[in-house]
mmCIF file of C-alpha atoms in Angstrom:
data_model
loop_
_atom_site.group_PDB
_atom_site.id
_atom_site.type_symbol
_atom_site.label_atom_id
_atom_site.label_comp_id
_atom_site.label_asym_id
_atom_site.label_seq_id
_atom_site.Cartn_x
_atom_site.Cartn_y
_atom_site.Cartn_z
ATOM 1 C CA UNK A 1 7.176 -91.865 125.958
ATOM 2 C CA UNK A 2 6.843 -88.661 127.900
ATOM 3 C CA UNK A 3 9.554 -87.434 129.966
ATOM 4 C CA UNK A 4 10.356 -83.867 131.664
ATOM 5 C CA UNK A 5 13.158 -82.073 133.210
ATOM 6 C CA UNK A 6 12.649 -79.937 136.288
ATOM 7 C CA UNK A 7 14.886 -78.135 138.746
ATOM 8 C CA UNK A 8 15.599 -75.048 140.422
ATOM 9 C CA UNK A 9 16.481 -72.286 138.513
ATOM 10 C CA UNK A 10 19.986 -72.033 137.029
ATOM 11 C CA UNK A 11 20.310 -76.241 137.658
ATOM 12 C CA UNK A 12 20.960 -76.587 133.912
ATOM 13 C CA UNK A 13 17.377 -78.279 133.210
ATOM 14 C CA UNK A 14 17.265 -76.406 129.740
ATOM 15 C CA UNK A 15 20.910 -77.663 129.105
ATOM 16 C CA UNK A 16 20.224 -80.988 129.574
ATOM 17 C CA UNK A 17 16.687 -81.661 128.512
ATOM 18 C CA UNK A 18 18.744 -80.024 125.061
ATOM 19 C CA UNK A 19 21.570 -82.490 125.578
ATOM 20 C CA UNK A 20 19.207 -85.597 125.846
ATOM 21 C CA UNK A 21 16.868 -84.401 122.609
ATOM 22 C CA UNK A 22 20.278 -84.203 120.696
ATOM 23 C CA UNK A 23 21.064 -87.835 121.973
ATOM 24 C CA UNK A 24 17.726 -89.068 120.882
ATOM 25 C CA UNK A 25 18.224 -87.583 117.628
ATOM 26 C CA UNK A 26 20.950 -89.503 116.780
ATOM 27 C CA UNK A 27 19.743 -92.317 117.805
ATOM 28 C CA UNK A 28 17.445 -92.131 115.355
ATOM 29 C CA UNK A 29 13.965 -91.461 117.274
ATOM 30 C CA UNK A 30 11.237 -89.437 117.059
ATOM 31 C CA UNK A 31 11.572 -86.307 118.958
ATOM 32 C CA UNK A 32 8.901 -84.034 120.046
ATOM 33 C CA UNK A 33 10.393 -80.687 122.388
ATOM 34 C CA UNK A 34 8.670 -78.768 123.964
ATOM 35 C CA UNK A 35 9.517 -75.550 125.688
ATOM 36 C CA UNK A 36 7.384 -74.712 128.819
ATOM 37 C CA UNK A 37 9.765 -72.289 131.044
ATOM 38 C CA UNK A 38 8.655 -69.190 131.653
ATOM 39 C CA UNK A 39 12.107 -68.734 130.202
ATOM 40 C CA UNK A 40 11.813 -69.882 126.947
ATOM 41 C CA UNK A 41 15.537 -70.897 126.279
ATOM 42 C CA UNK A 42 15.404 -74.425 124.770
ATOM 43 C CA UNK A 43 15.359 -73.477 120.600
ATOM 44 C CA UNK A 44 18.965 -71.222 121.886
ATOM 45 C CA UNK A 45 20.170 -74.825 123.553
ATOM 46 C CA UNK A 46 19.662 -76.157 120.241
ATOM 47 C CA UNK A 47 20.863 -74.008 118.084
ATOM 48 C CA UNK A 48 18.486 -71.372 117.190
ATOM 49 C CA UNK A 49 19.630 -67.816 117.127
ATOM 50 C CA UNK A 50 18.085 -65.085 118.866
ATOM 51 C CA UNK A 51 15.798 -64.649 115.961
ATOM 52 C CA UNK A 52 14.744 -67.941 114.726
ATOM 53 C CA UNK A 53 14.247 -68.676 118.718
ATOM 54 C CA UNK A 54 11.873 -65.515 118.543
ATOM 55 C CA UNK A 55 10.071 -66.375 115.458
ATOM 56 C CA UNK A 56 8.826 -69.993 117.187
ATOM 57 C CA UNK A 57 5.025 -69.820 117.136
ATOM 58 C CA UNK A 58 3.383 -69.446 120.811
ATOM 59 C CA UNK A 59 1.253 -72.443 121.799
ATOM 60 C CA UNK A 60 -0.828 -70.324 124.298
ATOM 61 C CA UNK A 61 -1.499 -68.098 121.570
ATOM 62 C CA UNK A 62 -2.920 -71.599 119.791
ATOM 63 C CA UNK A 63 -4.990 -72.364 122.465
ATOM 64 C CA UNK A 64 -8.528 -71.841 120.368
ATOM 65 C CA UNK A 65 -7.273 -73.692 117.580
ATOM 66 C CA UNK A 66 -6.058 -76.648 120.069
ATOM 67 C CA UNK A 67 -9.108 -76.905 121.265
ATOM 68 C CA UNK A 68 -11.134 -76.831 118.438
ATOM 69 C CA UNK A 69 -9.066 -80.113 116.466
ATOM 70 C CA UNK A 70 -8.757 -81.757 119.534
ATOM 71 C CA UNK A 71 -12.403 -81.960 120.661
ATOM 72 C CA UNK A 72 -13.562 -83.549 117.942
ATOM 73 C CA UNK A 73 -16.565 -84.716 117.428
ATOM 74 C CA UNK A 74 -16.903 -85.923 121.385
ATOM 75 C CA UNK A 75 -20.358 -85.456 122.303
ATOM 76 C CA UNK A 76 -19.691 -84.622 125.475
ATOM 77 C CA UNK A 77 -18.004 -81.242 124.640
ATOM 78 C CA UNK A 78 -20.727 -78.863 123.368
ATOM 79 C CA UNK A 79 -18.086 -76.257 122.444
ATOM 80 C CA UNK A 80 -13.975 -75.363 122.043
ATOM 81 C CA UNK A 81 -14.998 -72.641 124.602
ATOM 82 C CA UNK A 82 -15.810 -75.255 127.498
ATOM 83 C CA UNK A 83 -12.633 -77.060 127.254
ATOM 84 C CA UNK A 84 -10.206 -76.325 129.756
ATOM 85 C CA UNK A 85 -6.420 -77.138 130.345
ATOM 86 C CA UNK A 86 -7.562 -80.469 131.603
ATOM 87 C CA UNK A 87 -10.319 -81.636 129.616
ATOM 88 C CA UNK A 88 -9.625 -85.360 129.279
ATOM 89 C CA UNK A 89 -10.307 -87.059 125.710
ATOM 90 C CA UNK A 90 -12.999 -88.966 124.824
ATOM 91 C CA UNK A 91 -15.253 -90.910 122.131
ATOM 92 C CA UNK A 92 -14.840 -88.675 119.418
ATOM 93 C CA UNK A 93 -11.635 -86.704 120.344
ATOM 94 C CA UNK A 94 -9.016 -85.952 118.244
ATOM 95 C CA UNK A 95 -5.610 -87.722 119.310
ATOM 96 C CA UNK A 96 -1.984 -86.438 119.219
ATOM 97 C CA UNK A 97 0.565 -88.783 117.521
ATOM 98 C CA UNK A 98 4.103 -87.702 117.856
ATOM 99 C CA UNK A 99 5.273 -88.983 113.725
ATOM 100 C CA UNK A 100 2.160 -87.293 112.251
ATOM 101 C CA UNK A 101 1.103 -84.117 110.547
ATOM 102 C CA UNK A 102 -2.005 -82.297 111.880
ATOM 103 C CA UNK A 103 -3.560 -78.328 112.331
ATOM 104 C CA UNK A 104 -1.702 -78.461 116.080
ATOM 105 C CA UNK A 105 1.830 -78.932 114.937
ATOM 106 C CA UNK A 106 1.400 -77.174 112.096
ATOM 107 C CA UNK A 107 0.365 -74.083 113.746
ATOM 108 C CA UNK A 108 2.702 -74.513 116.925
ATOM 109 C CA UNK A 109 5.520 -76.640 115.593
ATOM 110 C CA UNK A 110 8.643 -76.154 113.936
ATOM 111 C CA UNK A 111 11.520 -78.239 112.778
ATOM 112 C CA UNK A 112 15.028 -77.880 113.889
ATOM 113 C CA UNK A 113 17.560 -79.855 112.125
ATOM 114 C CA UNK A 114 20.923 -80.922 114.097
ATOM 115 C CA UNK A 115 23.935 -82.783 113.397
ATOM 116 C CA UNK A 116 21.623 -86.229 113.792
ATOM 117 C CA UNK A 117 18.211 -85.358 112.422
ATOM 118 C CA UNK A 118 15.738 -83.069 112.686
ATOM 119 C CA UNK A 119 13.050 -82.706 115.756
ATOM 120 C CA UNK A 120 10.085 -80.729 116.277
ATOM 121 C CA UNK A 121 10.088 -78.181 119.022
ATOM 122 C CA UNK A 122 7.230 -76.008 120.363
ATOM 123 C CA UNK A 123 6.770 -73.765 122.773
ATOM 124 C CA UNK A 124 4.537 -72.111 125.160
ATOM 125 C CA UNK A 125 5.651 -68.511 124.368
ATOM 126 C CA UNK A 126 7.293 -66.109 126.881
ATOM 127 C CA UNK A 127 5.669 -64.425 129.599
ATOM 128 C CA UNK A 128 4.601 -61.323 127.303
ATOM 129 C CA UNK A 129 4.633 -57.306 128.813
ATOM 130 C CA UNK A 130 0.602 -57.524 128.166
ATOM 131 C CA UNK A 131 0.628 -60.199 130.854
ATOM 132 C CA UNK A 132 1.912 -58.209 133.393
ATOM 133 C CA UNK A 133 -0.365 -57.919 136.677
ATOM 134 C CA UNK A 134 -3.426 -59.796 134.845
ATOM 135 C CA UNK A 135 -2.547 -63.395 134.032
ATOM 136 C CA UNK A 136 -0.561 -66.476 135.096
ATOM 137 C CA UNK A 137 1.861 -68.411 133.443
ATOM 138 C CA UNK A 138 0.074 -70.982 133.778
ATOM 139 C CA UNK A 139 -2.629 -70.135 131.647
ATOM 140 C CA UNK A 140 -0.284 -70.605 128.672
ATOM 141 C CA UNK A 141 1.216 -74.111 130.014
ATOM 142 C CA UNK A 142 -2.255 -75.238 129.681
ATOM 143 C CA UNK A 143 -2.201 -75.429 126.178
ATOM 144 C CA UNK A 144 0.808 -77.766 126.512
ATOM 145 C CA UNK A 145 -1.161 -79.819 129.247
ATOM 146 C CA UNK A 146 -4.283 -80.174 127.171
ATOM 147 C CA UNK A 147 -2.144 -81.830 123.819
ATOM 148 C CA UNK A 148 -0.393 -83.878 126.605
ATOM 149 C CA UNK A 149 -3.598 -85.265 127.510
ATOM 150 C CA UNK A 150 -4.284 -86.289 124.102
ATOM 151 C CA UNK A 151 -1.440 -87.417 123.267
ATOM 152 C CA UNK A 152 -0.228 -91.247 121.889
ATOM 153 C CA UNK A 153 3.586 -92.500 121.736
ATOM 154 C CA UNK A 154 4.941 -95.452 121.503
ATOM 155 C CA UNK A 155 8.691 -97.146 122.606
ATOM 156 C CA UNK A 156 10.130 -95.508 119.974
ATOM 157 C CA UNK A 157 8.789 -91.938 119.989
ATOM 158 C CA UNK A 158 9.603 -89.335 123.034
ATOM 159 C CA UNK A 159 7.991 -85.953 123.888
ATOM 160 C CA UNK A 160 10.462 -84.008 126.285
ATOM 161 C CA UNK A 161 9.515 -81.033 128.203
ATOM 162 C CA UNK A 162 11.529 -78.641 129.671
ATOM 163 C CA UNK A 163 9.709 -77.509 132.660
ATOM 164 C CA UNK A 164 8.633 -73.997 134.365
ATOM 165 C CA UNK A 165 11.590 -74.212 136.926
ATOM 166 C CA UNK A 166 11.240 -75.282 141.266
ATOM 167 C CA UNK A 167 7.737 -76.712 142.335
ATOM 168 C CA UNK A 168 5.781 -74.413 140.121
ATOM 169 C CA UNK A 169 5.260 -77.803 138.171
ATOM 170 C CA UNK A 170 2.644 -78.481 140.784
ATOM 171 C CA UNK A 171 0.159 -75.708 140.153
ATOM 172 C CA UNK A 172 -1.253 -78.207 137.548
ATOM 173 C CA UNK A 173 -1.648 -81.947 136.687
ATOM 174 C CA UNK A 174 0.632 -81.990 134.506
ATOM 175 C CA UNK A 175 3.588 -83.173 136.712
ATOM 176 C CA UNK A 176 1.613 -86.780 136.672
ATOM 177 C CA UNK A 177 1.680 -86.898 132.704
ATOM 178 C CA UNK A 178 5.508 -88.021 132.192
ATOM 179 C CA UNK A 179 6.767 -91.639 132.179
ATOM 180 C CA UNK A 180 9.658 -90.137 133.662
ATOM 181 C CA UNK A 181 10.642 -87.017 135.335
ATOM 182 C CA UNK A 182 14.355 -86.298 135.485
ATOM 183 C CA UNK A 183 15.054 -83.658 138.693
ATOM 184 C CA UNK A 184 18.822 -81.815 137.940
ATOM 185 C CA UNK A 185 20.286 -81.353 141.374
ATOM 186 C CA UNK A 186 23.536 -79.320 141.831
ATOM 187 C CA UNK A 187 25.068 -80.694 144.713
ATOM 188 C CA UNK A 188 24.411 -78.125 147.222
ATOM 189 C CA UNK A 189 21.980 -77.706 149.894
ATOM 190 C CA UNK A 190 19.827 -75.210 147.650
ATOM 191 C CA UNK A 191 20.143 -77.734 145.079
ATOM 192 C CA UNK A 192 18.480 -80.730 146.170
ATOM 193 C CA UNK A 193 16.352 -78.368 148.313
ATOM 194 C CA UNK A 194 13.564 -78.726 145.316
ATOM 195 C CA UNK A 195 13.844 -82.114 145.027
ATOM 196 C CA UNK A 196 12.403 -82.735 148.507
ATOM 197 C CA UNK A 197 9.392 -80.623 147.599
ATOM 198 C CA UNK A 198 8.897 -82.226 144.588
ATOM 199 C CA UNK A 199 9.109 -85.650 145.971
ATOM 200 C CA UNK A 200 6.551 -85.006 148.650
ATOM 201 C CA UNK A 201 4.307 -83.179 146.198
ATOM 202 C CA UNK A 202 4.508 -86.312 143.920
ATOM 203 C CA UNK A 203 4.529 -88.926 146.500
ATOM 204 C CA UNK A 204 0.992 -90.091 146.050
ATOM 205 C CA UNK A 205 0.685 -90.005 142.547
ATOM 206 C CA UNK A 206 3.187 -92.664 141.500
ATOM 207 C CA UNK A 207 5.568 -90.360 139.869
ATOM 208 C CA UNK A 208 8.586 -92.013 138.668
ATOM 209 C CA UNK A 209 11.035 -89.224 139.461
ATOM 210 C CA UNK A 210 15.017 -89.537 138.995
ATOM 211 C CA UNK A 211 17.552 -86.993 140.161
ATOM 212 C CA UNK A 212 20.517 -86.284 137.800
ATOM 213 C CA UNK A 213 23.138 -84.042 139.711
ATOM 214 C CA UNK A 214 24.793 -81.861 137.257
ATOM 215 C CA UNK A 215 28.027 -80.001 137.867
ATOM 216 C CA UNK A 216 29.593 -82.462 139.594
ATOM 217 C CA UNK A 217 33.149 -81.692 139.802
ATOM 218 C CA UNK A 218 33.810 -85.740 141.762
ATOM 219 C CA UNK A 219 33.456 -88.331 144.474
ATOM 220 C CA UNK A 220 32.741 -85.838 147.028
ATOM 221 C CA UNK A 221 29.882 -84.407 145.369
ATOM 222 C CA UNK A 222 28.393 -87.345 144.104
ATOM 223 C CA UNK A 223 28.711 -89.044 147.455
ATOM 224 C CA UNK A 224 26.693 -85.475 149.281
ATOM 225 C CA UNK A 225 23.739 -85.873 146.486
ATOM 226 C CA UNK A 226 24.162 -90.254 147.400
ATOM 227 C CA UNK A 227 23.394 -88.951 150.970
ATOM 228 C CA UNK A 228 20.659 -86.595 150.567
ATOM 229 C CA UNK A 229 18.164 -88.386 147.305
ATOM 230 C CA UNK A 230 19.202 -92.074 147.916
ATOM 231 C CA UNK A 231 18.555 -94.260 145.034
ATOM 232 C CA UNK A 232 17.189 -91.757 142.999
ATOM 233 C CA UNK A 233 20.210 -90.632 142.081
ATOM 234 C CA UNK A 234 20.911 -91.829 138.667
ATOM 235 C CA UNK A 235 23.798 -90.161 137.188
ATOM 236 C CA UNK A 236 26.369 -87.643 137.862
ATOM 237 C CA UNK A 237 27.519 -84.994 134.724
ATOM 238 C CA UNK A 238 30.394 -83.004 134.909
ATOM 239 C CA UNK A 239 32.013 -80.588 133.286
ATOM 240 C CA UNK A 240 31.903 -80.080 129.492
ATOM 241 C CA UNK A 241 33.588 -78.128 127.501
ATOM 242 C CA UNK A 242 31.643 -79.033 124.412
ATOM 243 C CA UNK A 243 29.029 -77.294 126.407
ATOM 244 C CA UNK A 244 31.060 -74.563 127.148
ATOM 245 C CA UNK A 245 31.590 -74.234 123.747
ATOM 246 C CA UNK A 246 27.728 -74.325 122.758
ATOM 247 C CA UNK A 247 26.872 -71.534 125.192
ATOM 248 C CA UNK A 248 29.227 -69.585 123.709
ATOM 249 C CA UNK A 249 27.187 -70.256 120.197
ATOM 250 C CA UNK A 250 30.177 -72.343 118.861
ATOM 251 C CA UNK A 251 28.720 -75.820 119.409
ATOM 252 C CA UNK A 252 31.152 -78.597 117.792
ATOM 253 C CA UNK A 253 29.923 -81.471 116.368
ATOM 254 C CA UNK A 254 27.431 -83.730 118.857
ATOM 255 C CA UNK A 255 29.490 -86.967 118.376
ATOM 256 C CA UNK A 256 32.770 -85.164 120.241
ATOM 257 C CA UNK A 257 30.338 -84.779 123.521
ATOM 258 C CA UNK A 258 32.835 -86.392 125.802
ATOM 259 C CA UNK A 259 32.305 -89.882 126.467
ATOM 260 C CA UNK A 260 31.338 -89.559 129.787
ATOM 261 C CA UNK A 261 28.781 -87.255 129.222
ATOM 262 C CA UNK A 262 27.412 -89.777 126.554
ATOM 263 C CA UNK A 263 27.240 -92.160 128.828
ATOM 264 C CA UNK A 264 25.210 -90.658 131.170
ATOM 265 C CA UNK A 265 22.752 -89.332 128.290
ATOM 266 C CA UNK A 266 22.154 -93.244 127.880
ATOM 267 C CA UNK A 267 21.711 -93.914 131.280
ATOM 268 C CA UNK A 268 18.921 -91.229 130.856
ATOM 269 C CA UNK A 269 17.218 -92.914 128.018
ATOM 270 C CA UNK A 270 17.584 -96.538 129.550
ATOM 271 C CA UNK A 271 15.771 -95.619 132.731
ATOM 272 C CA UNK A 272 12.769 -93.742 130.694
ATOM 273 C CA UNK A 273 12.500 -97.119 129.023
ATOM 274 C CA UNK A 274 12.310 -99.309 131.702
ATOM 275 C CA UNK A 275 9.921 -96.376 133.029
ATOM 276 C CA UNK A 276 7.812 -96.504 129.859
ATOM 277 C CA UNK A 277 7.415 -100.523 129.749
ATOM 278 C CA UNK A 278 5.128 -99.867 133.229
ATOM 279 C CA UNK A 279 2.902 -97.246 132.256
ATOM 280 C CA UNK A 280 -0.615 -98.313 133.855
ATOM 281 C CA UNK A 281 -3.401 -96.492 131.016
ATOM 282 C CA UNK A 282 -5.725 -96.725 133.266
ATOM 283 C CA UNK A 283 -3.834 -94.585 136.104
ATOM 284 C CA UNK A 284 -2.675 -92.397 133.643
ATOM 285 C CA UNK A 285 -6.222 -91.552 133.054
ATOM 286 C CA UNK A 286 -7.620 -91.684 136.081
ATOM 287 C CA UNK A 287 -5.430 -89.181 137.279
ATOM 288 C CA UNK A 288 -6.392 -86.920 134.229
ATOM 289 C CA UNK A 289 -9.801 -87.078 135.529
ATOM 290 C CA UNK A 290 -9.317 -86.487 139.197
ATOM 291 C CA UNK A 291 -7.681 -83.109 137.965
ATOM 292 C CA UNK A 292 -9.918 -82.207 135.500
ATOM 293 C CA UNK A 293 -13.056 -82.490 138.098
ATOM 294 C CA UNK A 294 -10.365 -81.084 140.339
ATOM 295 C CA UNK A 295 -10.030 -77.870 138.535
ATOM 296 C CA UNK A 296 -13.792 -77.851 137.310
ATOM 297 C CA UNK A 297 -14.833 -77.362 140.871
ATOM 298 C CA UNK A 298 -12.506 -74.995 141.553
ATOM 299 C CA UNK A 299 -12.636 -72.602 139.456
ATOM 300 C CA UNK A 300 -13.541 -74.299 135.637
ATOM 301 C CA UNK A 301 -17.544 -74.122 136.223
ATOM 302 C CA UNK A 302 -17.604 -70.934 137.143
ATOM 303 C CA UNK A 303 -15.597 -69.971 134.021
ATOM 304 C CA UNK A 304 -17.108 -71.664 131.467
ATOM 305 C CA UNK A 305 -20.831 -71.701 132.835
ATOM 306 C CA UNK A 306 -20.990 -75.302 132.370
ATOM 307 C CA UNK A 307 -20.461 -78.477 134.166
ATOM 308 C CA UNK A 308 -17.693 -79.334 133.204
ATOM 309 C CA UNK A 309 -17.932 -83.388 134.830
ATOM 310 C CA UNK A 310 -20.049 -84.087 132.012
ATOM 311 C CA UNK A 311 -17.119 -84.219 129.533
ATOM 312 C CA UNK A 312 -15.288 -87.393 131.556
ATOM 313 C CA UNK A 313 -16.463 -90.134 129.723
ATOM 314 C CA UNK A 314 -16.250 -93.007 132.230
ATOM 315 C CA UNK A 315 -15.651 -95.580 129.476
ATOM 316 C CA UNK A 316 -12.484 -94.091 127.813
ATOM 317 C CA UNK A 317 -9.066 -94.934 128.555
ATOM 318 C CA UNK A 318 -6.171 -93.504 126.636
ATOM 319 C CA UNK A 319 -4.394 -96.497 125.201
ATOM 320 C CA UNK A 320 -0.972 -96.745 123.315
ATOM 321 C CA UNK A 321 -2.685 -99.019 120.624
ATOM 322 C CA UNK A 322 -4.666 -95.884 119.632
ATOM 323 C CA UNK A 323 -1.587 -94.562 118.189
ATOM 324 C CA UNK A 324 -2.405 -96.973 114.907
ATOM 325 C CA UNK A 325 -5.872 -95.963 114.453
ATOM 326 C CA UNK A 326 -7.566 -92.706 112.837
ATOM 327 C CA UNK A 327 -7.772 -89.406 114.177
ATOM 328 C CA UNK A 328 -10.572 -90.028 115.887
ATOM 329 C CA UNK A 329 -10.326 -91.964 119.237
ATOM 330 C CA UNK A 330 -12.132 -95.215 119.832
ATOM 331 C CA UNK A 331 -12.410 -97.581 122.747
#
């Protein structure tokens, strides 16, 4: 399943979206993380030092050789060149399967072992000084939305993504490819300011969106987020000093996270189950198309010189049983 964290800035998105990978570790599943904040701080949050965080390949300096496995042999795509951030698969595409080896996680993934197991985390790469004045941010996200689009998972398997922080989600479609979206609210006006943008932006899209407050110090604080999300408040975390600890680069072992905290990681897990178990394929992609044709009238044709409609191929839906078949994708 795919599930993202967003947030305001300084909500503790990254520290929680590295909480809930080291929960799913030792549990036992298979993790996929995935970095795309401008501030790439999710390898630190889980465990990296400053130069093994450094060292993590850029996936928007992939994005040639992303598009070249993943197209395949669709007819429909005459060239890697004509593929853009949404391109939707096809007959013919390659697929992305989260327990598999293939040229895309080899050249943009790398392991990170923790107390429980061992994940794979990529990452979009940081906002570099050549970018400065002449590109967008979310030029390099793209590469994460286009392996999102072709990507598989079953029950048992979870890509998390640690989002570009406030409603900058929205500059793409990729805020409709999660089975759940958790929102971290402090609870403070400012803090719950983003999730009324966000849950206006996502109203008519069927996004299943979640709000877990975060540095909740008691009643009184969970009662003001009660009062301004409603029902989508999930869970309350407080403070931890086994986080404390962590940002301080002296993590202690993962199984003395206080219990409370645990619990609430859980909670977190449950609800992108339930979330999962509803997934509609065929919304999921339709609303890759609408997008795609979206962006290719915008501003895709004129880039590529092509028409870029022709690559939807009407027939194809992007099913979970293709996670058991070959690499390339069938109908």
């Amino acid at each position: 399943m795919k599930i993202a964290f967003v947030g305001k800035g300084g909500s503790g998105k990254t520290t929680l979206s590295s909480l809930f990978i080291r929960h799913l570790a030792a549990n036992e599943a298979d993790v996929i993380a995935v970095d795309a904040d401008i501030n790439q701080h999710l390898g630190a949050a889980l465990g990296l030092d400053e130069k093994e965080a450094a060292a993590l390949p850029a996936m928007g300096a992939q994005l040639p050789l992303i598009k070249e496995y993943l197209r395949g042999s669709n007819p429909r795509i005459a060239s890697a060149e004509s593929m853009i951030k949404t391109t939707p698969p096809g007959e013919g595409s390659r697929l992305l399967r989260v327990r598999e080896e293939n040229p895309v996680y080899t050249a943009c993934a790398r392991p990170v072992p923790l107390d429980d197991g061992e994940v794979r985390l990529m990452a979009t790469g940081p906002f570099a000084e050549s970018d400065l004045g002449v590109a967008c941010y979310h030029s390099k996200v793209g590469a994460v939305e286009l392996c999102l689009n072709h990507l598989v998972d079953g029950p048992d398997e979870f890509v998390v993504v640690d989002m570009t922080a406030g409603s900058d989600s929205f500059a793409s479609g990729m805020f409709t490819r999660f089975d759940m979206t958790f929102l971290v609210a402090e609870p403070t006006r400012k803090g719950v300011s983003v999730y009324r943008q966000y849950k206006e932006y996502a109203r008519d899209f069927g996004v299943t969106l979640r709000v877990v407050g975060n540095k909740v110090q008691g009643q009184d604080d969970l009662d003001f987020l009660r009062a301004e999300v409603g029902d989508d408040l999930l869970v309350g975390i407080g403070h931890s000093d086994w986080v404390r600890a962590m940002e301080k680069g002296r993590p202690a072992p993962f199984e003395l996270l206080e219990a409370d905290n645990r619990m609430a990681l859980q909670s977190l897990q449950d609800a992108a189950e339930d979330s999962y178990a509803l997934r509609d394929p065929e919304r999921y992609t339709r609303q890759m198309v609408h997008f795609h044709l979206k962006n290719a009238e915008s501003w895709g044709n004129d880039k590529t010189g092509v028409d870029l409609a022709a690559q939807v191929d009407p027939s194809f839906v992007l099913h979970d049983r293709h996670a058991g078949t070959s690499a390339t994708a069938s109908v």
